[in-house]
PDB file of N, CA and C in Angstrom:
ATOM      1  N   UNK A   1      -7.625  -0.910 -19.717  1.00  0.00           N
ATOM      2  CA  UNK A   1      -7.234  -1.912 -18.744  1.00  0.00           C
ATOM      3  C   UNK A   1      -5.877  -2.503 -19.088  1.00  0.00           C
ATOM      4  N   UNK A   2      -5.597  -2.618 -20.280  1.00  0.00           N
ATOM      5  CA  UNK A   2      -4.325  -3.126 -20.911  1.00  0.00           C
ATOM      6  C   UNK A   2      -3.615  -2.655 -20.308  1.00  0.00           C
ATOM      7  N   UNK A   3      -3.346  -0.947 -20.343  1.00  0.00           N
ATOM      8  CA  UNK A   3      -2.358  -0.432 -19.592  1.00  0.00           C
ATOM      9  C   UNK A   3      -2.246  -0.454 -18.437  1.00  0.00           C
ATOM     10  N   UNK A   4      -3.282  -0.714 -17.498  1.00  0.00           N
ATOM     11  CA  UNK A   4      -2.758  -0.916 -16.290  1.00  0.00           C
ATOM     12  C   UNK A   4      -2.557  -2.250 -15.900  1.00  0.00           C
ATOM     13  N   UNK A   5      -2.417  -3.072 -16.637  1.00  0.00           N
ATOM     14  CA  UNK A   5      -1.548  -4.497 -16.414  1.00  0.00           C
ATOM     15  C   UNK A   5      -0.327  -4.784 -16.728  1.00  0.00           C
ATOM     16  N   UNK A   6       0.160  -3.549 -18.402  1.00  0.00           N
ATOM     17  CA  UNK A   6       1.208  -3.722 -17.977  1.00  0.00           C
ATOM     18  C   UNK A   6       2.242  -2.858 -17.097  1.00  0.00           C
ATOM     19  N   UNK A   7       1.632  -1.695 -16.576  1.00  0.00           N
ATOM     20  CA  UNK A   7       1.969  -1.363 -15.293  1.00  0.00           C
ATOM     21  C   UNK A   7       2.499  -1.901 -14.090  1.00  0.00           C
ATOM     22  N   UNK A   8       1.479  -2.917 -13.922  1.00  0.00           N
ATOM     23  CA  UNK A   8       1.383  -3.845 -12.376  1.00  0.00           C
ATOM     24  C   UNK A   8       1.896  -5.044 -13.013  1.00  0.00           C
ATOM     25  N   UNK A   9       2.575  -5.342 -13.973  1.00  0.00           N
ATOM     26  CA  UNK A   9       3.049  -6.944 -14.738  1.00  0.00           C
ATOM     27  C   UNK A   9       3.732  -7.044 -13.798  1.00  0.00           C
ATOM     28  N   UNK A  10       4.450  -8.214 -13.398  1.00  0.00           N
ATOM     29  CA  UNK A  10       5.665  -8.563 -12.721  1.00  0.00           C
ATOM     30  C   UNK A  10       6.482  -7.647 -11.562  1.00  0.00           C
ATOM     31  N   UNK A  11       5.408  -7.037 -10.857  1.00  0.00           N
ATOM     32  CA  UNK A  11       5.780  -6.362  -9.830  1.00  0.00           C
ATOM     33  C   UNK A  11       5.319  -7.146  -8.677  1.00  0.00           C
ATOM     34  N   UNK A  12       6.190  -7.385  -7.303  1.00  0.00           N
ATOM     35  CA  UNK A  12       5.563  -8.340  -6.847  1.00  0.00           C
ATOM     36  C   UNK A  12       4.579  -7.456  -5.354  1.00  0.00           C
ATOM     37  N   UNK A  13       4.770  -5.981  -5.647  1.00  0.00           N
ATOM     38  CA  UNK A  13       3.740  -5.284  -4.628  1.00  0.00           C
ATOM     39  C   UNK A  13       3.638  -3.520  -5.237  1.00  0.00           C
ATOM     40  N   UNK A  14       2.211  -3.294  -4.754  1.00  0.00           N
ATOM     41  CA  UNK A  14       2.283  -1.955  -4.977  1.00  0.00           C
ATOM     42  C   UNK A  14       2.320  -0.847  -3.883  1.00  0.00           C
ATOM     43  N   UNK A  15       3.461   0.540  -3.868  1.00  0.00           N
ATOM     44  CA  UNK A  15       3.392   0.940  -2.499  1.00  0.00           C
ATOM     45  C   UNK A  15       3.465   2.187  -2.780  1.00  0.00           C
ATOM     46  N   UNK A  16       2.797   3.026  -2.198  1.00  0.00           N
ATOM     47  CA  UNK A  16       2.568   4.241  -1.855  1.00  0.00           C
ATOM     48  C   UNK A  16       3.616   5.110  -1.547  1.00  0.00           C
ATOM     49  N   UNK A  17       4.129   6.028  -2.371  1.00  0.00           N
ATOM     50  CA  UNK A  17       5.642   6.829  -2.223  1.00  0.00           C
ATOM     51  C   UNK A  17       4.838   7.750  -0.998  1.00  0.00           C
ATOM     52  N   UNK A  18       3.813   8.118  -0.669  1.00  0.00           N
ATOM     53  CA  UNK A  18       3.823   9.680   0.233  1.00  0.00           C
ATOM     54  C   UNK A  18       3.778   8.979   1.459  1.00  0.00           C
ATOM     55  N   UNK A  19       3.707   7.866   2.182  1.00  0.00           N
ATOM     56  CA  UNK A  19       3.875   7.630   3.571  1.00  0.00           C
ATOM     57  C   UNK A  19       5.709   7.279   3.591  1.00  0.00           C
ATOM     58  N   UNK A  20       5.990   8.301   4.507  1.00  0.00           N
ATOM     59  CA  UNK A  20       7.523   7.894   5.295  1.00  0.00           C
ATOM     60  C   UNK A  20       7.812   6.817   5.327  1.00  0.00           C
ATOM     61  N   UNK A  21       7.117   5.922   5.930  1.00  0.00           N
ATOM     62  CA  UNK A  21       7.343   4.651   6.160  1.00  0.00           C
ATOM     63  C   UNK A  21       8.000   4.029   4.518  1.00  0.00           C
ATOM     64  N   UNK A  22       7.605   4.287   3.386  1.00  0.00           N
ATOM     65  CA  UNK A  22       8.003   3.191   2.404  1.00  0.00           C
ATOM     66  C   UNK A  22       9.343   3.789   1.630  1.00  0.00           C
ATOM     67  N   UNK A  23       9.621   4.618   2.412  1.00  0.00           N
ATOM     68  CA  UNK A  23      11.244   5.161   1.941  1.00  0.00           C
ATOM     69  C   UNK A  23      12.172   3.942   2.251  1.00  0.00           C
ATOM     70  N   UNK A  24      12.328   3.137   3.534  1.00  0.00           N
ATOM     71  CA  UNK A  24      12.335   1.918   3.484  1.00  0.00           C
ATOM     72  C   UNK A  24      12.286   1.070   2.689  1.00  0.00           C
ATOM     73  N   UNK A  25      11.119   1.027   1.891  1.00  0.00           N
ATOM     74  CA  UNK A  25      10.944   0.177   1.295  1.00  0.00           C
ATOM     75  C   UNK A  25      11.364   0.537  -0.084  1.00  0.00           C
ATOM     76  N   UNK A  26      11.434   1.678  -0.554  1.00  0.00           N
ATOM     77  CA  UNK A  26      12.243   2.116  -1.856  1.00  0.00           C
ATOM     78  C   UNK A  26      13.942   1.576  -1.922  1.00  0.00           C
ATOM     79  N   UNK A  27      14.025   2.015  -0.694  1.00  0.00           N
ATOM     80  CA  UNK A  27      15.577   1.866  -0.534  1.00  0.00           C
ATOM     81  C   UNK A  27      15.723   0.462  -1.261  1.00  0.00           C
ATOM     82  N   UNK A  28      15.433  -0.643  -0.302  1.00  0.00           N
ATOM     83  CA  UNK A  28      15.713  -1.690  -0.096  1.00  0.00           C
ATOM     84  C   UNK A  28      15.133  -2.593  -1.769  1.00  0.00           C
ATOM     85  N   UNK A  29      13.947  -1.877  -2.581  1.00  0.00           N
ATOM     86  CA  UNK A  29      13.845  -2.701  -3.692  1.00  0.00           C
ATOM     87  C   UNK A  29      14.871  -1.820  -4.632  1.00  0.00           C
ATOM     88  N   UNK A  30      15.738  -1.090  -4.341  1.00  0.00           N
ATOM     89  CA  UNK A  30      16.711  -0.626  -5.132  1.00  0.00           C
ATOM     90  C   UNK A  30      17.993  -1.432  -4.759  1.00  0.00           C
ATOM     91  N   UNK A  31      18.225  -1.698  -3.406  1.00  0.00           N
ATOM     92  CA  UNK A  31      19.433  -2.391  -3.178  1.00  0.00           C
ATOM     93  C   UNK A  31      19.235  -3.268  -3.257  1.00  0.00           C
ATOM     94  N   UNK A  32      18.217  -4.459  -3.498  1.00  0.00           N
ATOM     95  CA  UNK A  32      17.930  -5.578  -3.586  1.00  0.00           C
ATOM     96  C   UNK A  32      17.353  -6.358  -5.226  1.00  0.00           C
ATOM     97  N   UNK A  33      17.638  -4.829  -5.913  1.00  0.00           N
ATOM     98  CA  UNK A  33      16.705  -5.390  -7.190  1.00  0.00           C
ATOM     99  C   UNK A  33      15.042  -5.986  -7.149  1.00  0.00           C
ATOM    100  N   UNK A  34      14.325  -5.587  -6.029  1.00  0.00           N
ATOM    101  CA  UNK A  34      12.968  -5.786  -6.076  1.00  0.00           C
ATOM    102  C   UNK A  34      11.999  -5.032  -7.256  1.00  0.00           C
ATOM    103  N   UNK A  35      11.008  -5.997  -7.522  1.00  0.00           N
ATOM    104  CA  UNK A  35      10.224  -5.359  -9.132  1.00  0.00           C
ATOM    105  C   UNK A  35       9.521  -4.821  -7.670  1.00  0.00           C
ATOM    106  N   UNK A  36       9.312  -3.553  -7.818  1.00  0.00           N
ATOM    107  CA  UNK A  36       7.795  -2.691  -7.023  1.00  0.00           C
ATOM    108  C   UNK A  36       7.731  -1.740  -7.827  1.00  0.00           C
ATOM    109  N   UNK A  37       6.212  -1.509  -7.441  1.00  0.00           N
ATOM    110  CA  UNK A  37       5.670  -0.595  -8.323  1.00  0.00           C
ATOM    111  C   UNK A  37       5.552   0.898  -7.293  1.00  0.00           C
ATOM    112  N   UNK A  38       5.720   1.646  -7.462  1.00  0.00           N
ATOM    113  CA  UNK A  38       5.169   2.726  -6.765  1.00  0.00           C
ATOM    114  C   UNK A  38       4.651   3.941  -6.847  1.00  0.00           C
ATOM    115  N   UNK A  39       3.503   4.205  -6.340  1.00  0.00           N
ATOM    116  CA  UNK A  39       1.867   4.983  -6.633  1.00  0.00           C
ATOM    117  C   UNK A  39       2.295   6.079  -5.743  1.00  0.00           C
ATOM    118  N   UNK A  40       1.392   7.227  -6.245  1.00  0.00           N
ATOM    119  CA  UNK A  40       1.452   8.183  -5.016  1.00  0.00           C
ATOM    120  C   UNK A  40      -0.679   8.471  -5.131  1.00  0.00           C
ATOM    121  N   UNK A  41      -1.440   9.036  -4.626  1.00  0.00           N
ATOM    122  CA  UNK A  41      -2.243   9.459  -4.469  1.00  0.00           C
ATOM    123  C   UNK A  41      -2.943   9.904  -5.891  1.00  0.00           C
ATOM    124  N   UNK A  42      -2.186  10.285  -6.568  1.00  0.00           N
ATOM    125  CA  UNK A  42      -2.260  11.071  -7.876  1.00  0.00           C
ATOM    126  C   UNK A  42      -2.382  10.324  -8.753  1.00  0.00           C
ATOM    127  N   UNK A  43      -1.616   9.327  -9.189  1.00  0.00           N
ATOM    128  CA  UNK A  43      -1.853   8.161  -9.525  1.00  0.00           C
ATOM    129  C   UNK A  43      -2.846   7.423  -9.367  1.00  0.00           C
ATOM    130  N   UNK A  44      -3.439   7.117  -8.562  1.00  0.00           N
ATOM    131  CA  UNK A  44      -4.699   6.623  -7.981  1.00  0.00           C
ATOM    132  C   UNK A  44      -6.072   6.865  -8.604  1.00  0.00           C
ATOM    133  N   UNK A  45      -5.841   8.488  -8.120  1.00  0.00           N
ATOM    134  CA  UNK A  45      -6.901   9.215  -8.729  1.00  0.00           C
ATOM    135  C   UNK A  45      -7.218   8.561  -9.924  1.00  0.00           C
ATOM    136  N   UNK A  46      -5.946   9.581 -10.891  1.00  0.00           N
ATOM    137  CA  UNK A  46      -5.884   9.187 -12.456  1.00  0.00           C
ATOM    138  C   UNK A  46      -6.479   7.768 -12.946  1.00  0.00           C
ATOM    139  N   UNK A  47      -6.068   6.826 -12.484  1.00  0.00           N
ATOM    140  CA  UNK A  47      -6.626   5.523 -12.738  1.00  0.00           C
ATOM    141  C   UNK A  47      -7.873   4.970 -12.318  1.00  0.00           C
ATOM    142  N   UNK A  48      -8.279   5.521 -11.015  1.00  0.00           N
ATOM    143  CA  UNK A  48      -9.949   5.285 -10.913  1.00  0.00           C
ATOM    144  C   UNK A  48     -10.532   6.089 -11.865  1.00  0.00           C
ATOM    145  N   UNK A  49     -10.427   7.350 -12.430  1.00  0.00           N
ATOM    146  CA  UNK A  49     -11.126   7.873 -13.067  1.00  0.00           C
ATOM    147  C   UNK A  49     -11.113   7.628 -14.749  1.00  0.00           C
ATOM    148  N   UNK A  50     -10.241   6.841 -14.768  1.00  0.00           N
ATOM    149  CA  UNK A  50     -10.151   6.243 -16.229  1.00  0.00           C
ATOM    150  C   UNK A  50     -10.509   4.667 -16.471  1.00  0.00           C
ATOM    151  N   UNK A  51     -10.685   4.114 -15.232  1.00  0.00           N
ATOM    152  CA  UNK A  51     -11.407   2.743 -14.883  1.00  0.00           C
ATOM    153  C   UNK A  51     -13.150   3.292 -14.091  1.00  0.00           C
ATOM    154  N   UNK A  52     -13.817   4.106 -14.299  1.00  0.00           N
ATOM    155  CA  UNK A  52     -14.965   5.009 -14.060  1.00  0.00           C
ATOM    156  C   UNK A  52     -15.186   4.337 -12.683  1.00  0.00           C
ATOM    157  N   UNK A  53     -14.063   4.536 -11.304  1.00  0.00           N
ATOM    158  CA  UNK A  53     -14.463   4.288 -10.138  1.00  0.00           C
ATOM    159  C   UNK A  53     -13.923   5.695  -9.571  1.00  0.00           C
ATOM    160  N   UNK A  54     -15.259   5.359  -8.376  1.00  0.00           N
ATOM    161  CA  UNK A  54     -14.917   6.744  -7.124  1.00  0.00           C
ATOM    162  C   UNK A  54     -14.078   5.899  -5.958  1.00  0.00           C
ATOM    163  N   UNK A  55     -12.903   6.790  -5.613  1.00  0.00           N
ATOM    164  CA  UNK A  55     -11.995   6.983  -4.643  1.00  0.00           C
ATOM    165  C   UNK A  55     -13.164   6.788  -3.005  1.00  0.00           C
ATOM    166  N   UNK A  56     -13.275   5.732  -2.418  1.00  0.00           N
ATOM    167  CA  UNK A  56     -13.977   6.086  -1.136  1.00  0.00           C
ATOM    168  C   UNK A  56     -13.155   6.796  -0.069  1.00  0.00           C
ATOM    169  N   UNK A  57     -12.037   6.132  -0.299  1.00  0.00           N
ATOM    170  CA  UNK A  57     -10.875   6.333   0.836  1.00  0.00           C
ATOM    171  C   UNK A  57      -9.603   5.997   0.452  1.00  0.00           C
ATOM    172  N   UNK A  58      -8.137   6.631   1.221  1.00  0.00           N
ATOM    173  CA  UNK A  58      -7.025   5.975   1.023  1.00  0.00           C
ATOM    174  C   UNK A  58      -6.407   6.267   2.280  1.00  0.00           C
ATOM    175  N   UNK A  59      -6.338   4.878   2.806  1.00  0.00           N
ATOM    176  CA  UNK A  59      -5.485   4.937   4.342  1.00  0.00           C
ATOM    177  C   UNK A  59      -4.146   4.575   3.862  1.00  0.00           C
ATOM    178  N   UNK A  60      -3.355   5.241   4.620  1.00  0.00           N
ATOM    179  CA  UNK A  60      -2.131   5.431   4.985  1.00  0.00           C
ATOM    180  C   UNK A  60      -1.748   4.079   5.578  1.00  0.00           C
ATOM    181  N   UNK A  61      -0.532   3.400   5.269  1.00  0.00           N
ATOM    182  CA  UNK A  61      -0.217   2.126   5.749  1.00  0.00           C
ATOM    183  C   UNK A  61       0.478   2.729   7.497  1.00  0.00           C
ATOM    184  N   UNK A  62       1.220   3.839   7.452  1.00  0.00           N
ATOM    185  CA  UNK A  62       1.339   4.065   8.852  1.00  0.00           C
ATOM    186  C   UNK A  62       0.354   5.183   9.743  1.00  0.00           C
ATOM    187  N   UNK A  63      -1.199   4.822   9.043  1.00  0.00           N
ATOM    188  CA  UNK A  63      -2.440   5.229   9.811  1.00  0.00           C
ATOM    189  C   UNK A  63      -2.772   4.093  11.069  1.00  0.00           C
ATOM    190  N   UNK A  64      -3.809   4.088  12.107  1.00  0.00           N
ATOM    191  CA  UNK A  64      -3.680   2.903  12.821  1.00  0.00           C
ATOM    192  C   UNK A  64      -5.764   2.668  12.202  1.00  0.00           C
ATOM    193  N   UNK A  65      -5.716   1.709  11.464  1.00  0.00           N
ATOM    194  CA  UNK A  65      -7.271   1.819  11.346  1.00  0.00           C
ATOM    195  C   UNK A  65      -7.756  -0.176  11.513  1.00  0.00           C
ATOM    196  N   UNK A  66      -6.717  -0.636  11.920  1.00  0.00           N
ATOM    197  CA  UNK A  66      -7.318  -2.078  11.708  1.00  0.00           C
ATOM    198  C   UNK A  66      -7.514  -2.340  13.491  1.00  0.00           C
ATOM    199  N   UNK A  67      -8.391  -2.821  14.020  1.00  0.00           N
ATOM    200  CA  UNK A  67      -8.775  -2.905  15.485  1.00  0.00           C
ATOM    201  C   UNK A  67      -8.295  -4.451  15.609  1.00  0.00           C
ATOM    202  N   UNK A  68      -6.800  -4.768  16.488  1.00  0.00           N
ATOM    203  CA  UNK A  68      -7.048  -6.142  16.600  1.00  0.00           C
ATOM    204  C   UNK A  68      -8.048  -6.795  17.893  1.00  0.00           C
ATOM    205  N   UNK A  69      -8.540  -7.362  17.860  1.00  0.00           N
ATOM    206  CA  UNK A  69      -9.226  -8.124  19.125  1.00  0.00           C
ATOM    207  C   UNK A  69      -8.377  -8.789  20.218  1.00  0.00           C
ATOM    208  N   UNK A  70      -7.884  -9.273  19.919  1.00  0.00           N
ATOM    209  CA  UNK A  70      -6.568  -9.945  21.474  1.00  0.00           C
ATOM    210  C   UNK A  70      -5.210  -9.500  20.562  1.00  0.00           C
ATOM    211  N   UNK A  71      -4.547  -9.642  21.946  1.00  0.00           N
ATOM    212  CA  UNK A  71      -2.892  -9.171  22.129  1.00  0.00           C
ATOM    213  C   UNK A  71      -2.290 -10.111  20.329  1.00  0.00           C
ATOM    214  N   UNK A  72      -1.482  -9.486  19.890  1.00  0.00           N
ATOM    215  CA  UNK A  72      -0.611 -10.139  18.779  1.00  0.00           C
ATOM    216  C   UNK A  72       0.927 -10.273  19.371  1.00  0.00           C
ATOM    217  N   UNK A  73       1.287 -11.654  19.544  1.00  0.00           N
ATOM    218  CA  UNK A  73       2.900 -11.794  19.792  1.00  0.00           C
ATOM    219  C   UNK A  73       3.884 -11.339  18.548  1.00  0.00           C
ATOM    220  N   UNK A  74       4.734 -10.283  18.210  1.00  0.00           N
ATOM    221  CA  UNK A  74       5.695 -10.412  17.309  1.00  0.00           C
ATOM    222  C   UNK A  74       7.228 -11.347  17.336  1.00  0.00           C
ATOM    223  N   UNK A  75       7.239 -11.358  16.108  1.00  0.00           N
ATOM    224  CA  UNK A  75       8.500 -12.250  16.408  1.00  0.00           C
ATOM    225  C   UNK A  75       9.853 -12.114  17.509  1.00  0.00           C
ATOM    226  N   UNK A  76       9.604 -10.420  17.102  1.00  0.00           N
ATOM    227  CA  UNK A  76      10.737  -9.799  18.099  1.00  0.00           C
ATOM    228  C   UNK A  76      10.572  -9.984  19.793  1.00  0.00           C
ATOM    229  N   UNK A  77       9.574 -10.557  20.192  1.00  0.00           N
ATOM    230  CA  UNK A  77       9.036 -10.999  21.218  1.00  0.00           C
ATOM    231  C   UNK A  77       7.940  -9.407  21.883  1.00  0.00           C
ATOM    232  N   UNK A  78       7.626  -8.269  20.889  1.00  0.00           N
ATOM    233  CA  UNK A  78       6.798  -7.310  21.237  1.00  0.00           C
ATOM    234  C   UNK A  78       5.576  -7.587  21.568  1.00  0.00           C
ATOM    235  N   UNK A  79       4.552  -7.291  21.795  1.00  0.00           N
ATOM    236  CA  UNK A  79       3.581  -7.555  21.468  1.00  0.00           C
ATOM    237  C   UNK A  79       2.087  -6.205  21.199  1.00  0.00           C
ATOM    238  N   UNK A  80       1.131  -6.362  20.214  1.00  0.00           N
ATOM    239  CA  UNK A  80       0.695  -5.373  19.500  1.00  0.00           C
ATOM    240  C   UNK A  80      -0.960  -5.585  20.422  1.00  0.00           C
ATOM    241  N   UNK A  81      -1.656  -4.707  20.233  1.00  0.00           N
ATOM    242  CA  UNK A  81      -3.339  -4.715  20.810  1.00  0.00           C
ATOM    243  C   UNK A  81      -3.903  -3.537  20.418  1.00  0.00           C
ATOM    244  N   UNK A  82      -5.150  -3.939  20.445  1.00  0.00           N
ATOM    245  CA  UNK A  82      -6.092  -2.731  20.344  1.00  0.00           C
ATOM    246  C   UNK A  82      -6.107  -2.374  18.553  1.00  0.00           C
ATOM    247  N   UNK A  83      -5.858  -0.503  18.142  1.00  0.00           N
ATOM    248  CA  UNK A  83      -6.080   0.074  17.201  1.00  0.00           C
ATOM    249  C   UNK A  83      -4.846   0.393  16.554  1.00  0.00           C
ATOM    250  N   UNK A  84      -4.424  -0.688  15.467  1.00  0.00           N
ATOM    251  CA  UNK A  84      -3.194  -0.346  14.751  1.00  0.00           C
ATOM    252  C   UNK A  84      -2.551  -0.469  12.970  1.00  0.00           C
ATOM    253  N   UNK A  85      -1.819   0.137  12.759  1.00  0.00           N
ATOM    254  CA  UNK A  85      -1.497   0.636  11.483  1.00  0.00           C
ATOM    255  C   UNK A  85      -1.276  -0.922  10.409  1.00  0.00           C
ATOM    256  N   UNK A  86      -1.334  -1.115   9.269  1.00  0.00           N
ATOM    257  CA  UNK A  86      -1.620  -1.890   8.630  1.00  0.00           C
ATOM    258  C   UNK A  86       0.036  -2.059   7.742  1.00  0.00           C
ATOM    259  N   UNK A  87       0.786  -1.391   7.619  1.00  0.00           N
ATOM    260  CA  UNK A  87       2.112  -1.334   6.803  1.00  0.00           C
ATOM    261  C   UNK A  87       2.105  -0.991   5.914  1.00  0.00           C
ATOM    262  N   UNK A  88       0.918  -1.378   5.055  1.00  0.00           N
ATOM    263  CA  UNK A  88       0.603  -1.341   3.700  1.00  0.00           C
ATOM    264  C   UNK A  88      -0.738  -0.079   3.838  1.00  0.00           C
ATOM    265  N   UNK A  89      -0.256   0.930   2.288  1.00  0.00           N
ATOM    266  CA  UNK A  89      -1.600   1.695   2.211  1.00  0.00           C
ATOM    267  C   UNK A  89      -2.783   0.952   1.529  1.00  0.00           C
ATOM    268  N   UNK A  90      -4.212   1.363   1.650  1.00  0.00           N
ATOM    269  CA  UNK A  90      -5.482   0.697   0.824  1.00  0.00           C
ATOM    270  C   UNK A  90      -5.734   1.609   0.622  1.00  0.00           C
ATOM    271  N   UNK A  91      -6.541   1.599  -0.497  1.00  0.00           N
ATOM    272  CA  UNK A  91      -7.576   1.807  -1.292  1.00  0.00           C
ATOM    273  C   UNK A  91      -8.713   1.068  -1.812  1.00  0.00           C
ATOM    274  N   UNK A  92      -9.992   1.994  -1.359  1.00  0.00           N
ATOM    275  CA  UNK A  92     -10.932   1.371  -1.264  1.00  0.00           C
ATOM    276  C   UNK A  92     -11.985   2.074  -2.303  1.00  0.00           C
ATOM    277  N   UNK A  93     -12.344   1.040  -3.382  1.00  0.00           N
ATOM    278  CA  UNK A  93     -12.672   1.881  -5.066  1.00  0.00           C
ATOM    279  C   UNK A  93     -14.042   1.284  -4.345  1.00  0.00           C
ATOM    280  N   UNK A  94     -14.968   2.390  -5.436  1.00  0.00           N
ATOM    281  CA  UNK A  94     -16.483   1.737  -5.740  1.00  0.00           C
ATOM    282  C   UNK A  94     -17.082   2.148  -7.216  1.00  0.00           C
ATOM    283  N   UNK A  95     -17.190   1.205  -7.562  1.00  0.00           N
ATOM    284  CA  UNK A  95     -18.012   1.211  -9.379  1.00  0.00           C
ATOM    285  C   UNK A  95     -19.135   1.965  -9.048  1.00  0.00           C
TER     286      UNK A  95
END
């Protein structure tokens, strides 16, 4: 466990290199000096199986799996409904 704290020490998010979407977000904690940490799938694995958890699932942050219930206003004045993507990938462990 040690090691994976100091892994995740002072990082202020963890993000998933294999969705497109966080190339973005690489960029920008390089031009910005952001602490992030970043996982790919493989990684994951490796660490549930050395913390003795099974992998249930790993959604894709630009998957659409969260159902909103009424319309969402964005700032940009868009607005979002129904079945949509989360930004962020999860993972969902079970002991």
């Amino acid at each position: 466990m040690a090691e994976l704290e100091r892994a995740c020490f002072g990082h202020e998010r963890a993000i998933e290199r294999a969705v497109h979407c966080s190339l973005i977000e690489i960029r920008g904690s390089v031009e910005n000096s952001r602490r992030s940490l970043f996982i790919g799938h493989d990684g994951i694995e490796r660490w549930a199986d050395r913390l003795g958890l099974t992998i249930v699932s790993i959604i894709g942050g630009n998957e659409p799996f969260i159902f909103l219930q009424y319309p969402v206003k964005l700032d940009n004045g868009g607005i979002i409904e129904g079945l949509q993507a989360f930004g962020q990938s999860v993972c969902l462990l079970k002991a």
